[in-house]
Short mmCIF file of C-alpha atoms in Angstrom, two decimals:
data_model
loop_
_atom_site.label_atom_id
_atom_site.label_comp_id
_atom_site.label_asym_id
_atom_site.label_seq_id
_atom_site.Cartn_x
_atom_site.Cartn_y
_atom_site.Cartn_z
CA MET A 1 -20.60 8.47 -14.55
CA GLY A 2 -20.42 9.68 -11.16
CA LYS A 3 -17.04 10.78 -8.99
CA PRO A 4 -17.55 8.69 -5.67
CA PHE A 5 -14.28 10.15 -4.39
CA ALA A 6 -14.95 13.84 -5.37
CA GLY A 7 -14.44 16.21 -2.40
CA ARG A 8 -11.79 13.31 -0.94
CA THR A 9 -8.44 13.27 -0.64
CA ALA A 10 -5.90 10.41 -0.09
CA ILE A 11 -2.42 9.95 0.71
CA VAL A 12 -0.92 6.98 -0.91
CA THR A 13 2.72 6.22 -0.17
CA GLY A 14 5.38 4.45 -2.47
CA ALA A 15 3.41 5.92 -5.48
CA SER A 16 5.66 6.95 -8.28
CA ARG A 17 5.14 3.72 -9.81
CA GLY A 18 3.84 0.02 -9.56
CA ILE A 19 0.99 -0.96 -7.46
CA GLY A 20 1.13 2.66 -5.63
CA PHE A 21 0.78 4.66 -8.67
CA ALA A 22 -1.96 2.36 -9.76
CA VAL A 23 -3.95 3.27 -7.06
CA ALA A 24 -3.55 7.07 -6.99
CA GLU A 25 -4.66 6.84 -10.86
CA ARG A 26 -7.60 5.01 -9.84
CA LEU A 27 -8.48 7.28 -7.17
CA VAL A 28 -7.83 10.30 -9.52
CA ALA A 29 -9.81 8.92 -11.76
CA ASP A 30 -13.08 8.32 -9.11
CA GLY A 31 -12.76 12.08 -8.51
CA ALA A 32 -10.19 12.18 -5.32
CA LYS A 33 -7.14 14.38 -4.80
CA VAL A 34 -4.11 12.54 -3.94
CA VAL A 35 -1.04 13.24 -2.42
CA VAL A 36 2.13 10.68 -3.46
CA THR A 37 5.11 10.14 -1.60
CA ALA A 38 8.49 8.01 -2.72
CA ARG A 39 11.78 8.59 -2.06
CA LYS A 40 12.91 10.23 -5.20
CA PRO A 41 11.89 13.46 -6.19
CA GLU A 42 12.31 13.30 -10.04
CA PRO A 43 10.14 10.01 -10.45
CA LEU A 44 7.51 11.42 -7.86
CA ALA A 45 7.48 14.79 -10.31
CA GLU A 46 6.96 12.47 -13.08
CA ALA A 47 4.02 10.70 -11.71
CA VAL A 48 2.29 13.88 -10.43
CA ASP A 49 2.30 15.10 -14.14
CA ARG A 50 0.68 11.52 -14.88
CA LEU A 51 -1.78 11.95 -12.80
CA GLY A 52 -2.89 15.24 -14.14
CA GLY A 53 -0.79 17.77 -12.56
CA SER A 54 -1.26 19.86 -9.58
CA GLU A 55 -4.81 20.33 -9.98
CA HIS A 56 -5.46 16.55 -8.86
CA ALA A 57 -2.04 15.53 -7.24
CA ILE A 58 0.83 16.37 -4.92
CA GLY A 59 4.16 14.73 -4.53
CA VAL A 60 5.96 14.70 -1.29
CA PRO A 61 9.44 13.15 -1.30
CA GLY A 62 10.88 11.32 1.43
CA HIS A 63 11.87 8.15 3.51
CA ALA A 64 8.32 6.29 4.40
CA ASP A 65 9.95 5.12 7.77
CA ASP A 66 10.34 9.27 8.37
CA PRO A 67 8.24 10.63 11.11
CA ASP A 68 9.08 14.20 9.71
CA HIS A 69 8.26 13.11 6.18
CA GLN A 70 5.45 11.50 7.44
CA ARG A 71 3.65 14.53 9.46
CA GLU A 72 4.79 16.90 6.59
CA THR A 73 2.95 14.61 3.98
CA VAL A 74 0.04 14.99 6.28
CA GLU A 75 -0.06 18.77 6.72
CA ARG A 76 0.38 19.19 2.85
CA ALA A 77 -2.86 17.27 2.17
CA ILE A 78 -4.82 19.08 4.42
CA GLU A 79 -3.36 22.63 3.26
CA THR A 80 -3.71 21.94 -0.15
CA PHE A 81 -6.25 19.89 -0.62
CA GLY A 82 -8.50 20.21 2.75
CA GLY A 83 -8.16 16.91 4.64
CA ALA A 84 -6.71 13.58 4.37
CA ASP A 85 -9.69 11.00 4.45
CA PHE A 86 -8.07 7.89 2.73
CA LEU A 87 -4.18 6.64 3.54
CA VAL A 88 -3.03 3.83 1.44
CA ASN A 89 0.11 2.20 3.54
CA ASN A 90 1.99 0.94 0.10
CA THR A 91 5.24 1.20 0.74
CA GLY A 92 7.61 -1.84 1.20
CA ILE A 93 10.80 -3.18 0.69
CA ASN A 94 12.67 -6.40 0.77
CA PRO A 95 16.44 -5.69 -0.12
CA VAL A 96 17.09 -9.19 0.83
CA TYR A 97 16.99 -12.74 -0.81
CA GLY A 98 17.84 -16.28 0.66
CA PRO A 99 16.96 -18.26 4.12
CA LEU A 100 16.42 -17.09 7.35
CA LEU A 101 19.66 -18.62 8.63
CA ASP A 102 21.66 -16.08 6.37
CA LEU A 103 19.64 -13.51 6.80
CA ASP A 104 21.26 -10.24 7.61
CA LEU A 105 20.01 -9.00 11.00
CA GLY A 106 20.43 -5.08 10.08
CA ALA A 107 18.73 -5.70 7.15
CA ALA A 108 15.75 -7.25 8.78
CA ARG A 109 15.49 -4.68 11.28
CA LYS A 110 15.23 -1.98 8.25
CA ILE A 111 12.75 -4.31 6.71
CA VAL A 112 10.61 -4.37 9.95
CA GLU A 113 10.99 -0.20 9.95
CA VAL A 114 9.42 0.25 6.41
CA ASN A 115 6.98 -2.79 6.20
CA CYS A 116 5.52 -2.74 9.50
CA LEU A 117 6.47 0.30 12.08
CA ALA A 118 6.31 3.03 9.34
CA ALA A 119 2.61 1.83 8.14
CA LEU A 120 1.98 2.10 11.79
CA SER A 121 3.29 5.74 12.21
CA TRP A 122 1.47 6.99 9.29
CA VAL A 123 -1.98 5.88 10.71
CA GLN A 124 -1.10 7.43 14.09
CA GLN A 125 -0.18 10.78 11.86
CA VAL A 126 -3.26 10.85 9.86
CA HIS A 127 -5.42 10.03 12.91
CA ARG A 128 -4.13 12.50 15.10
CA ALA A 129 -3.87 15.22 12.39
CA TRP A 130 -7.75 14.47 10.77
CA MET A 131 -9.42 11.35 10.83
CA GLY A 132 -9.56 11.43 14.51
CA GLU A 133 -12.15 13.87 14.42
CA HIS A 134 -13.28 13.47 11.00
CA GLY A 135 -13.27 9.72 9.98
CA GLY A 136 -11.72 7.95 7.06
CA ALA A 137 -10.40 4.45 5.57
CA ILE A 138 -7.28 3.09 5.30
CA VAL A 139 -5.70 0.19 3.02
CA ASN A 140 -2.32 -1.56 3.80
CA VAL A 141 -0.59 -3.35 1.31
CA SER A 142 0.00 -7.12 2.61
CA SER A 143 1.24 -9.80 0.51
CA ILE A 144 0.32 -13.39 0.19
CA ALA A 145 3.97 -14.39 1.41
CA GLY A 146 2.33 -13.25 4.46
CA GLN A 147 -0.05 -15.84 4.49
CA ARG A 148 2.06 -18.95 3.78
CA PRO A 149 5.92 -19.97 4.00
CA ALA A 150 7.69 -18.04 1.03
CA PRO A 151 11.15 -19.46 0.41
CA GLY A 152 13.51 -16.81 -0.31
CA ILE A 153 11.44 -13.81 1.13
CA GLY A 154 10.71 -15.33 3.95
CA PHE A 155 11.48 -12.26 6.44
CA TYR A 156 9.67 -10.27 3.92
CA GLY A 157 6.58 -12.35 4.38
CA ALA A 158 6.82 -12.28 8.28
CA THR A 159 6.79 -8.50 8.03
CA LYS A 160 3.58 -8.64 5.77
CA ALA A 161 2.13 -11.33 8.11
CA MET A 162 2.47 -8.56 11.17
CA LEU A 163 1.20 -6.09 8.56
CA SER A 164 -2.09 -8.03 8.42
CA TYR A 165 -2.39 -8.40 11.88
CA LEU A 166 -2.02 -4.13 12.66
CA THR A 167 -4.74 -4.18 9.91
CA GLN A 168 -6.85 -6.52 12.10
CA GLU A 169 -5.86 -4.82 15.26
CA LEU A 170 -6.40 -1.30 14.38
CA ALA A 171 -9.70 -1.90 12.82
CA VAL A 172 -10.75 -2.79 16.10
CA GLU A 173 -9.12 0.12 17.95
CA LEU A 174 -10.32 2.89 15.37
CA GLY A 175 -13.87 1.73 14.41
CA PRO A 176 -16.67 2.85 14.03
CA ARG A 177 -15.13 6.22 12.59
CA VAL A 178 -12.00 4.98 11.01
CA ARG A 179 -12.08 1.54 8.43
CA VAL A 180 -8.75 -0.38 8.23
CA ASN A 181 -8.67 -3.16 5.37
CA ALA A 182 -5.95 -4.55 3.45
CA VAL A 183 -5.05 -6.44 -0.27
CA ALA A 184 -2.80 -9.22 0.16
CA PRO A 185 -1.28 -9.21 -3.84
CA GLY A 186 0.02 -12.38 -5.34
CA VAL A 187 2.55 -11.44 -7.90
CA VAL A 188 2.55 -8.47 -9.80
CA LYS A 189 4.14 -7.67 -12.53
CA THR A 190 6.35 -4.46 -10.95
CA ARG A 191 10.07 -3.56 -10.85
CA PHE A 192 9.56 -4.48 -6.95
CA ALA A 193 8.82 -8.20 -7.92
CA THR A 194 10.77 -8.64 -11.18
CA LYS A 195 13.03 -11.21 -9.61
CA LEU A 196 10.16 -13.54 -8.66
CA TYR A 197 9.22 -13.87 -12.41
CA GLU A 198 11.82 -12.31 -14.62
CA GLY A 199 12.49 -15.01 -17.12
CA LYS A 200 10.26 -17.43 -16.19
CA GLU A 201 7.19 -15.68 -16.34
CA ASP A 202 5.19 -18.21 -18.34
CA GLU A 203 6.53 -20.93 -15.86
CA VAL A 204 5.38 -18.90 -12.89
CA ALA A 205 1.89 -17.87 -14.48
CA ALA A 206 1.24 -21.57 -15.19
CA ALA A 207 0.81 -22.13 -11.47
CA TYR A 208 -2.61 -19.50 -11.44
CA PRO A 209 -6.00 -20.57 -12.04
CA LEU A 210 -6.28 -17.55 -14.21
CA LYS A 211 -2.90 -18.34 -16.06
CA ARG A 212 -1.31 -14.65 -15.97
CA LEU A 213 0.58 -12.93 -13.37
CA GLY A 214 -1.19 -9.53 -12.05
CA VAL A 215 -0.75 -6.20 -13.28
CA PRO A 216 -1.02 -2.99 -10.75
CA ASP A 217 -4.50 -2.27 -11.80
CA ASP A 218 -5.56 -5.58 -10.63
CA VAL A 219 -4.83 -4.33 -7.17
CA GLY A 220 -5.56 -0.59 -7.28
CA SER A 221 -9.27 -1.30 -8.33
CA VAL A 222 -9.56 -3.42 -4.99
CA VAL A 223 -7.85 -1.01 -3.34
CA ALA A 224 -10.50 1.89 -4.33
CA PHE A 225 -13.31 -0.79 -3.59
CA LEU A 226 -12.27 -1.04 0.01
CA LEU A 227 -11.89 2.69 0.48
CA SER A 228 -15.31 3.38 -0.95
CA GLU A 229 -19.07 3.67 0.55
CA ASP A 230 -19.27 -0.10 -1.08
CA ALA A 231 -17.18 -1.30 1.44
CA VAL A 232 -18.99 0.68 4.13
CA TRP A 233 -19.40 -2.36 6.21
CA MET A 234 -16.13 -4.27 5.71
CA THR A 235 -13.22 -3.45 8.00
CA GLY A 236 -10.19 -5.55 9.69
CA GLN A 237 -10.39 -7.93 6.22
CA VAL A 238 -7.29 -9.26 4.11
CA LEU A 239 -8.79 -9.65 0.56
CA VAL A 240 -6.56 -11.77 -1.09
CA VAL A 241 -5.89 -10.41 -4.63
CA ASP A 242 -3.86 -13.38 -6.56
CA GLY A 243 -5.60 -15.29 -9.56
CA GLY A 244 -6.14 -17.87 -7.51
CA VAL A 245 -2.52 -19.00 -7.18
CA THR A 246 -3.24 -19.63 -3.30
CA LEU A 247 -6.17 -22.10 -3.77
CA THR A 248 -3.84 -24.41 -5.55
CA GLY A 249 -1.12 -24.43 -2.56
CA ASN A 250 1.39 -22.75 -3.94
CA GLY A 251 3.26 -19.42 -2.90
CA MET A 252 5.44 -16.93 -4.60
#
């Protein structure tokens, strides 16, 4: 079987584990060289080893909302692998849980910085350095929490709604050379989402028509599709990957 991403380079943020790692793993399997980021150097180095080592991937540790880190990552991608053809904005945070009336506004500002403004800044950086001249494809990782009220994680959902909007706006502004799409997962079994299902997985999964929660590979395969030539006439789309749960009227 051919390698559809042979000769291409991807940057995947927040990729030491979970959805980000699954995306990177799928892209490497399909022939891409991958530059992965995360805050902590040790888990990131372990992820690079699991991806096959420096022949296939390099890690650049840093904070996703740090412009210097973003710039260094893009530069490393171009210097090491010769380009920056794909960008997957996977990094997201949600350090608070509860009603909006109790929301710490300092935490809220940080969530906006990481979930929205950092994603936009990554796009700006990679576009200036590579995609503006060479073209490319971008996928943002949104959430079904951004499509309907999600009690307990409402502000996180608000930032994901903004990310979905930014996806559509960027698709209009960056076409035809750059395609920009997003995925909106339901509950995926990652450390990030533990509070949404821990101790009640069967109960939560019962609301899903497919009767199970997602796993990272469920999202990684859809991201790979959106980056691929199979999706060459798709831009500005937010693909829901949720086991059908939003069809039932249930949210997170």
